[in-house]
C-alpha positions as protocol buffer text, in pm:
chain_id: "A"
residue {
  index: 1
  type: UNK
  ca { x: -2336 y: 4123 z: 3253 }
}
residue {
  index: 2
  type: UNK
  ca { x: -2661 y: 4256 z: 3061 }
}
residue {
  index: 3
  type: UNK
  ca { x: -2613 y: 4421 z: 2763 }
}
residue {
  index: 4
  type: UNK
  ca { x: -2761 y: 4744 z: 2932 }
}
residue {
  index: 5
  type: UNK
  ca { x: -2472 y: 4725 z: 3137 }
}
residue {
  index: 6
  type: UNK
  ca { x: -2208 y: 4638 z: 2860 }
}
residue {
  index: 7
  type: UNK
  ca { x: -2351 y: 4927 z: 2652 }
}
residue {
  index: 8
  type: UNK
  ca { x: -2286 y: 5170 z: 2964 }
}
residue {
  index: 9
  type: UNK
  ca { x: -1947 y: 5086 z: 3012 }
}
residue {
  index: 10
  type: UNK
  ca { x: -1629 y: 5310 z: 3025 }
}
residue {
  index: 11
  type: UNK
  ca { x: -1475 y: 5223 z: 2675 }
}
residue {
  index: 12
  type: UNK
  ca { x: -1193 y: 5090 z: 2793 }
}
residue {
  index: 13
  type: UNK
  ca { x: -1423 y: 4783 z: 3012 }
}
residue {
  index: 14
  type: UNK
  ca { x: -1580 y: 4752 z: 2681 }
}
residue {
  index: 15
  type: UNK
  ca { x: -1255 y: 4611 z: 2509 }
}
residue {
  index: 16
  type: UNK
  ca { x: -1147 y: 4420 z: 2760 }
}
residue {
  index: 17
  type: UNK
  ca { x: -1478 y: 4265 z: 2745 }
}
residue {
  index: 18
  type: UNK
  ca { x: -1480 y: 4214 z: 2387 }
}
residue {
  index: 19
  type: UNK
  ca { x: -1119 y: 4079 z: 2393 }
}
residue {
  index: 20
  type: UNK
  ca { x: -1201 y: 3821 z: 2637 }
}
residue {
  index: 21
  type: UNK
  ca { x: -1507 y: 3759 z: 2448 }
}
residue {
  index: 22
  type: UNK
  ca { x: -1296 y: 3699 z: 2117 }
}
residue {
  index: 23
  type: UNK
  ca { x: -1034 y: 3511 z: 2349 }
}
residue {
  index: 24
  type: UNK
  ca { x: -1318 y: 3259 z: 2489 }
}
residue {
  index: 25
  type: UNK
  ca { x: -1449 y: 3234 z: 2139 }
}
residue {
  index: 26
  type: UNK
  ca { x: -1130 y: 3171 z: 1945 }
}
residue {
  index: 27
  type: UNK
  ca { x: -1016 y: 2854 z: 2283 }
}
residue {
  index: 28
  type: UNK
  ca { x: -1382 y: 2725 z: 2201 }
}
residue {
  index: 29
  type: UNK
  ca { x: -1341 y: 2695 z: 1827 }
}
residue {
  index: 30
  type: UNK
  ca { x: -1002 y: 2590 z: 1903 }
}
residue {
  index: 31
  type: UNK
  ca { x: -1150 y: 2303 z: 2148 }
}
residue {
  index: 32
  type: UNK
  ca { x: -1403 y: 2172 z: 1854 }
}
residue {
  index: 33
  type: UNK
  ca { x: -1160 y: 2159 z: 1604 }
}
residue {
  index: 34
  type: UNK
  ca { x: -962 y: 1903 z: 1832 }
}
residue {
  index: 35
  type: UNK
  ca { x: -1227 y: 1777 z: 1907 }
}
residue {
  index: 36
  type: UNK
  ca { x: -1317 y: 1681 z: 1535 }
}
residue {
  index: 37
  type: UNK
  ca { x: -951 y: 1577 z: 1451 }
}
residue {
  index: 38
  type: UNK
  ca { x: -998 y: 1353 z: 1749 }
}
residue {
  index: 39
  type: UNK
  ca { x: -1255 y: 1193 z: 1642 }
}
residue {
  index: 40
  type: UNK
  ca { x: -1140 y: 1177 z: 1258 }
}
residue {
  index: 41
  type: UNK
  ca { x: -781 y: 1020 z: 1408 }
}
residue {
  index: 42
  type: UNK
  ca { x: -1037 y: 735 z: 1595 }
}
residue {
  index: 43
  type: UNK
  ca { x: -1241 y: 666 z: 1330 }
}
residue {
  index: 44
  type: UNK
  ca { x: -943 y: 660 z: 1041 }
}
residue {
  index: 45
  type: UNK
  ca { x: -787 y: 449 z: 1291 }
}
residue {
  index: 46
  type: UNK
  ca { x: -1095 y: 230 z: 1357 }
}
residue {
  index: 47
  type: UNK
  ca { x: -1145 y: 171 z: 950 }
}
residue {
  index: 48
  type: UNK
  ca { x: -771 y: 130 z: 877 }
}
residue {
  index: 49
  type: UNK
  ca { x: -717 y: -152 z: 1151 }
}
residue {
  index: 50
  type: UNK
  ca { x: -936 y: -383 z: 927 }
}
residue {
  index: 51
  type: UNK
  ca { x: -723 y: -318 z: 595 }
}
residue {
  index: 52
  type: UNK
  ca { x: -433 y: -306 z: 767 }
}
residue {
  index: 53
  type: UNK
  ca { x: -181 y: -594 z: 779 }
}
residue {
  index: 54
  type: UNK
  ca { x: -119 y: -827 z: 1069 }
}
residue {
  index: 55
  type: UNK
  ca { x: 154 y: -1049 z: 1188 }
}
residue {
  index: 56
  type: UNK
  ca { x: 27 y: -1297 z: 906 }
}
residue {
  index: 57
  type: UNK
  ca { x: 5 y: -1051 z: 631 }
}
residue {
  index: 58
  type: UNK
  ca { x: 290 y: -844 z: 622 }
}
residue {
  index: 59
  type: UNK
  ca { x: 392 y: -959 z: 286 }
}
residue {
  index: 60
  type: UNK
  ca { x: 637 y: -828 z: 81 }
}
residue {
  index: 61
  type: UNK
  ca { x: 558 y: -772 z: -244 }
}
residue {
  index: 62
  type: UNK
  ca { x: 858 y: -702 z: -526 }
}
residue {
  index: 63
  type: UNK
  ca { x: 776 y: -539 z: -879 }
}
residue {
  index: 64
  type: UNK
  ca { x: 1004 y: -692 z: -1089 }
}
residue {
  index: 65
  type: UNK
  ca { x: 1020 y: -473 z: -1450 }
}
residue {
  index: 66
  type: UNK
  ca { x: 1152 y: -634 z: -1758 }
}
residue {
  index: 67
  type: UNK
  ca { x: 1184 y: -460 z: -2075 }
}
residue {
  index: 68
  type: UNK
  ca { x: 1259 y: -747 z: -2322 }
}
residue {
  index: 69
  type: UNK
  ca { x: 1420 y: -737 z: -2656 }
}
residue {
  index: 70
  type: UNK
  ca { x: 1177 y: -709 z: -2928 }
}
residue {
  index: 71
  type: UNK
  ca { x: 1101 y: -1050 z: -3152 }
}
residue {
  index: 72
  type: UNK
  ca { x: 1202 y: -1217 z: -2798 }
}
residue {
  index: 73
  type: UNK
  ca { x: 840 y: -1190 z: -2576 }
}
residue {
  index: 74
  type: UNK
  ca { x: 691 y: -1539 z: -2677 }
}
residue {
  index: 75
  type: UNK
  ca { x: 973 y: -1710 z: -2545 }
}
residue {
  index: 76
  type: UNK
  ca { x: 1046 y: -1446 z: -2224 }
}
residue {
  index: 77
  type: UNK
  ca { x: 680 y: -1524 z: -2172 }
}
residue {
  index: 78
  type: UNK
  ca { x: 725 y: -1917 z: -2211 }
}
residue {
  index: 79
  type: UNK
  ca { x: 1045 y: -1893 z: -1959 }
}
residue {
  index: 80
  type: UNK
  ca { x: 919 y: -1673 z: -1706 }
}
residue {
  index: 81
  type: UNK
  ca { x: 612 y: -1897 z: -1705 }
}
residue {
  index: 82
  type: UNK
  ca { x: 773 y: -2234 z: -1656 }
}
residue {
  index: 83
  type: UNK
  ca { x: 944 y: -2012 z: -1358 }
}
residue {
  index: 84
  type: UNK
  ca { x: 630 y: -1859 z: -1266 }
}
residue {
  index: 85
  type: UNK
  ca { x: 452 y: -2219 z: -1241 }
}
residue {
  index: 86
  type: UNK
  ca { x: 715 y: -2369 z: -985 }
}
residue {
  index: 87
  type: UNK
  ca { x: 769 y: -2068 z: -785 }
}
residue {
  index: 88
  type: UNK
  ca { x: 358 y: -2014 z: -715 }
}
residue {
  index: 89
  type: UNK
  ca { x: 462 y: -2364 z: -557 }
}
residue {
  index: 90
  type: UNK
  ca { x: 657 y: -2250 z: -315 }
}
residue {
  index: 91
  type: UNK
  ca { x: 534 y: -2232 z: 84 }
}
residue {
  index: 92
  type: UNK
  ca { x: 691 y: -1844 z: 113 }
}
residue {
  index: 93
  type: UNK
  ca { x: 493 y: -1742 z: -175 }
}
residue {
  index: 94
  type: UNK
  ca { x: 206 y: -1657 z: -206 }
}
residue {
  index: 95
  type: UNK
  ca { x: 147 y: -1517 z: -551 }
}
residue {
  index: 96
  type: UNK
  ca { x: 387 y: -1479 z: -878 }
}
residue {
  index: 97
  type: UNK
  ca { x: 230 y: -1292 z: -1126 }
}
residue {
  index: 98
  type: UNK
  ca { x: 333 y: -1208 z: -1505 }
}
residue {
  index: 99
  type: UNK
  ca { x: 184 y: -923 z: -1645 }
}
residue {
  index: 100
  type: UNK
  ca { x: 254 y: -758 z: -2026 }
}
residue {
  index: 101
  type: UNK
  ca { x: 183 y: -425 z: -2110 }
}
residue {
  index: 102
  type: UNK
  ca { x: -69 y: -396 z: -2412 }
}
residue {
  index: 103
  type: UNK
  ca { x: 83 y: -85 z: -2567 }
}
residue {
  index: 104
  type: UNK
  ca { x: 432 y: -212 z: -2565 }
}
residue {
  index: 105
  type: UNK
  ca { x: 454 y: -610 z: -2530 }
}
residue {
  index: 106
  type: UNK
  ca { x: 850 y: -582 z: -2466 }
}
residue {
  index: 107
  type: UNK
  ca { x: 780 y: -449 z: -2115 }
}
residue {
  index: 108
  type: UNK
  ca { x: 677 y: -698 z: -1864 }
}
residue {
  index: 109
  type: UNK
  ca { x: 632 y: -715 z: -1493 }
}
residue {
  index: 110
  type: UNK
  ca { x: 647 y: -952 z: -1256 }
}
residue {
  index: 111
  type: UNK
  ca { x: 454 y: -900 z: -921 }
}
residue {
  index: 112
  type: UNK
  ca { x: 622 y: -1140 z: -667 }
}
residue {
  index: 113
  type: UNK
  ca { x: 466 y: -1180 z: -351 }
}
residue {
  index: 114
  type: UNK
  ca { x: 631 y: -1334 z: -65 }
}
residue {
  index: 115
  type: UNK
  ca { x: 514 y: -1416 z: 226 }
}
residue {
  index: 116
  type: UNK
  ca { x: 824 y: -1354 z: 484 }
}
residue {
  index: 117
  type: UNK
  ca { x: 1145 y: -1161 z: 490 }
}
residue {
  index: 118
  type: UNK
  ca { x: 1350 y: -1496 z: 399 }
}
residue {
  index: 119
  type: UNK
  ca { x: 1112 y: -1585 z: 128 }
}
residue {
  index: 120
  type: UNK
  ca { x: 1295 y: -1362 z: -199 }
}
residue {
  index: 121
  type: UNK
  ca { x: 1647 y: -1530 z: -60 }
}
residue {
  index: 122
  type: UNK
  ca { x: 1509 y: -1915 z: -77 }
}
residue {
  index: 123
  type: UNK
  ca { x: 1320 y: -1802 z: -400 }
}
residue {
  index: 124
  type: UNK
  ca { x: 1634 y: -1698 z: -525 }
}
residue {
  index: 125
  type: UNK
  ca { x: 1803 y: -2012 z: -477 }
}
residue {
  index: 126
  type: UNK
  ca { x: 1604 y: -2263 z: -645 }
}
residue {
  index: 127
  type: UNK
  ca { x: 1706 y: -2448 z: -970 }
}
residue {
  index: 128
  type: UNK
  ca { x: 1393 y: -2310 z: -1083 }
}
residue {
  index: 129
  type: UNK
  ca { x: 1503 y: -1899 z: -1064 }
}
residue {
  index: 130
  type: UNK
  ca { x: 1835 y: -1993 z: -1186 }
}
residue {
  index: 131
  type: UNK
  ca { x: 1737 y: -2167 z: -1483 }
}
residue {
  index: 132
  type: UNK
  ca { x: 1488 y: -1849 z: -1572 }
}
residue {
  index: 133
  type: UNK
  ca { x: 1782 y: -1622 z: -1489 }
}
residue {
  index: 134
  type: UNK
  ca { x: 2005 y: -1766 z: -1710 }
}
residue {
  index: 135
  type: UNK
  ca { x: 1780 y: -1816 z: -1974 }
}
residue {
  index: 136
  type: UNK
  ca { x: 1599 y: -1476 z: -1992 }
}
residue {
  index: 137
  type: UNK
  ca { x: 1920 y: -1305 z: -1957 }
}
residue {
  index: 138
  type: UNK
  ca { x: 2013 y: -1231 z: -2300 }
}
residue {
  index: 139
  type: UNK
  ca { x: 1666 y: -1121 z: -2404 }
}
residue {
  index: 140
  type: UNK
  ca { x: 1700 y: -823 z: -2174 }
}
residue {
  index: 141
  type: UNK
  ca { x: 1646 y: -509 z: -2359 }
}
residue {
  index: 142
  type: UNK
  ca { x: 1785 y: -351 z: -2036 }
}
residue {
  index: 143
  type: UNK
  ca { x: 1890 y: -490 z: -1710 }
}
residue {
  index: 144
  type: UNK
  ca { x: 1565 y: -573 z: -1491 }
}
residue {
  index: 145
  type: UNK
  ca { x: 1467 y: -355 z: -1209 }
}
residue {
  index: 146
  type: UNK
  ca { x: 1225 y: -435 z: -909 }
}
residue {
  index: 147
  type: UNK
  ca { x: 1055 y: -217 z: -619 }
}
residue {
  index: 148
  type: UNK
  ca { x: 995 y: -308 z: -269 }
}
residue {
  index: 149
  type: UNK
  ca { x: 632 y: -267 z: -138 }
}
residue {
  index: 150
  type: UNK
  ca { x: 487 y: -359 z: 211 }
}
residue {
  index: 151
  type: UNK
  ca { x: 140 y: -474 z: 167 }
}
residue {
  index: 152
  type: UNK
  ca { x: -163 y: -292 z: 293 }
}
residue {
  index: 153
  type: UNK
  ca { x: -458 y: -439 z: 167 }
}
residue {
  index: 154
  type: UNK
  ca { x: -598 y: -710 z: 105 }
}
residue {
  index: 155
  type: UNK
  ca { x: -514 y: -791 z: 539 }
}
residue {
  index: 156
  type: UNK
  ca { x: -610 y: -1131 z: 496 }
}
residue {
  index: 157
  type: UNK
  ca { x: -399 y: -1375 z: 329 }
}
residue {
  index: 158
  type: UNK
  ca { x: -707 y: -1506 z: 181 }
}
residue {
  index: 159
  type: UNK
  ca { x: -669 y: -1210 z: -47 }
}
residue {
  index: 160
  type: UNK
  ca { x: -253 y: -1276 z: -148 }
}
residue {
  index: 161
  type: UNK
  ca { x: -287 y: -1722 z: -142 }
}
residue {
  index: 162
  type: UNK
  ca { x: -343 y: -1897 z: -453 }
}
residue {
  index: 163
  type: UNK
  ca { x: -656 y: -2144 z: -364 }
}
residue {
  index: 164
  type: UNK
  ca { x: -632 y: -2445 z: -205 }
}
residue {
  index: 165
  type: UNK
  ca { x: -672 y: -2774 z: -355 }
}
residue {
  index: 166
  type: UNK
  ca { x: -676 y: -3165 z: -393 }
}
residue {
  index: 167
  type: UNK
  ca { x: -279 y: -3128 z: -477 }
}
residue {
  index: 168
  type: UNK
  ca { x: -350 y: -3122 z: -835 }
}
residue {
  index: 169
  type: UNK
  ca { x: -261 y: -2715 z: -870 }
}
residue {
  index: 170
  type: UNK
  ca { x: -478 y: -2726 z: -1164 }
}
residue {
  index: 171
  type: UNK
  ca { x: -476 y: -2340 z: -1167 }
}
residue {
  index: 172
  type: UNK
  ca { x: -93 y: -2322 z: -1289 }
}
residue {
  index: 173
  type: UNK
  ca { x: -134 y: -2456 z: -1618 }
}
């Protein structure tokens, strides 16, 4: 239709016109939009399957927070080490970290990372743990709390694993 002819309309034509006009206009908008969230979802998807985990790295990593009484740090530090140091040695671990907070050196945490679901149990029942458990236990401020996480990046295990080495483990001392 020309716009001669639009202009020369009944009214009534004319709005029907118009509304399928707006109607058209609004189900083409409508159609991009998708279109963009589409393509958003497939590229969101495409990026997140590389930092994603796989079969290999679905780690679970445990925040373990410590709030230690004060005067006792240097030897929650020196316990929790010696724990630390065997643990790292374990095959369903892949990292045991200490950390200290620098405005109040009372409040530790430890950032466990295991490599399988039966990996915190077996960790648990080692002479090493046990020793640290009993040991640390009256130096708790408060009892110890921890937080589940699943991992999400790094997706390799390269990114979790201590290095590999001659046997030596020189890193843990």
């Amino acid at each position: 239709m020309t716009n001669f002819q639009k202009h020369h309309l009944p009214p009534n034509d004319f709005s029907k016109i118009h509304r399928l006009n707006q109607q058209q206009h609004h189900q083409h908008h409508h159609q991009q939009q998708q279109q963009q969230q589409q393509q958003q979802q497939h590229i969101y998807n495409n990026q997140s399957s590389s930092f994603s985990t796989n079969t290999n790295t679905d780690y679970l990593i445990v925040h373990v927070f410590v709030k230690c009484k004060p005067g006792t740090e240097d030897a929650f530090v020196e316990a929790t080490l010696a724990n630390g140091r065997q643990s790292a040695k374990e095959s369903g671990i892949a990292r045991f970290d200490i950390i200290q907070q620098q405005e109040d050196p009372t409040q530790f945490v430890l950032v466990e990372v295991y490599k399988n679901a039966g990996a915190p149990a077996a960790h648990k029942d080692t002479e090493h743990y046990k020793v640290w458990r009993d040991t640390v236990a009256s130096m708790m401020e408060v009892p110890r709390s921890a937080i589940k996480y699943k991992n999400i990046f790094p997706s390799l295990p390269s990114g979790w694993d201590y290095p590999e080495d001659d046997g030596e483990k020189s890193w843990l001392e």
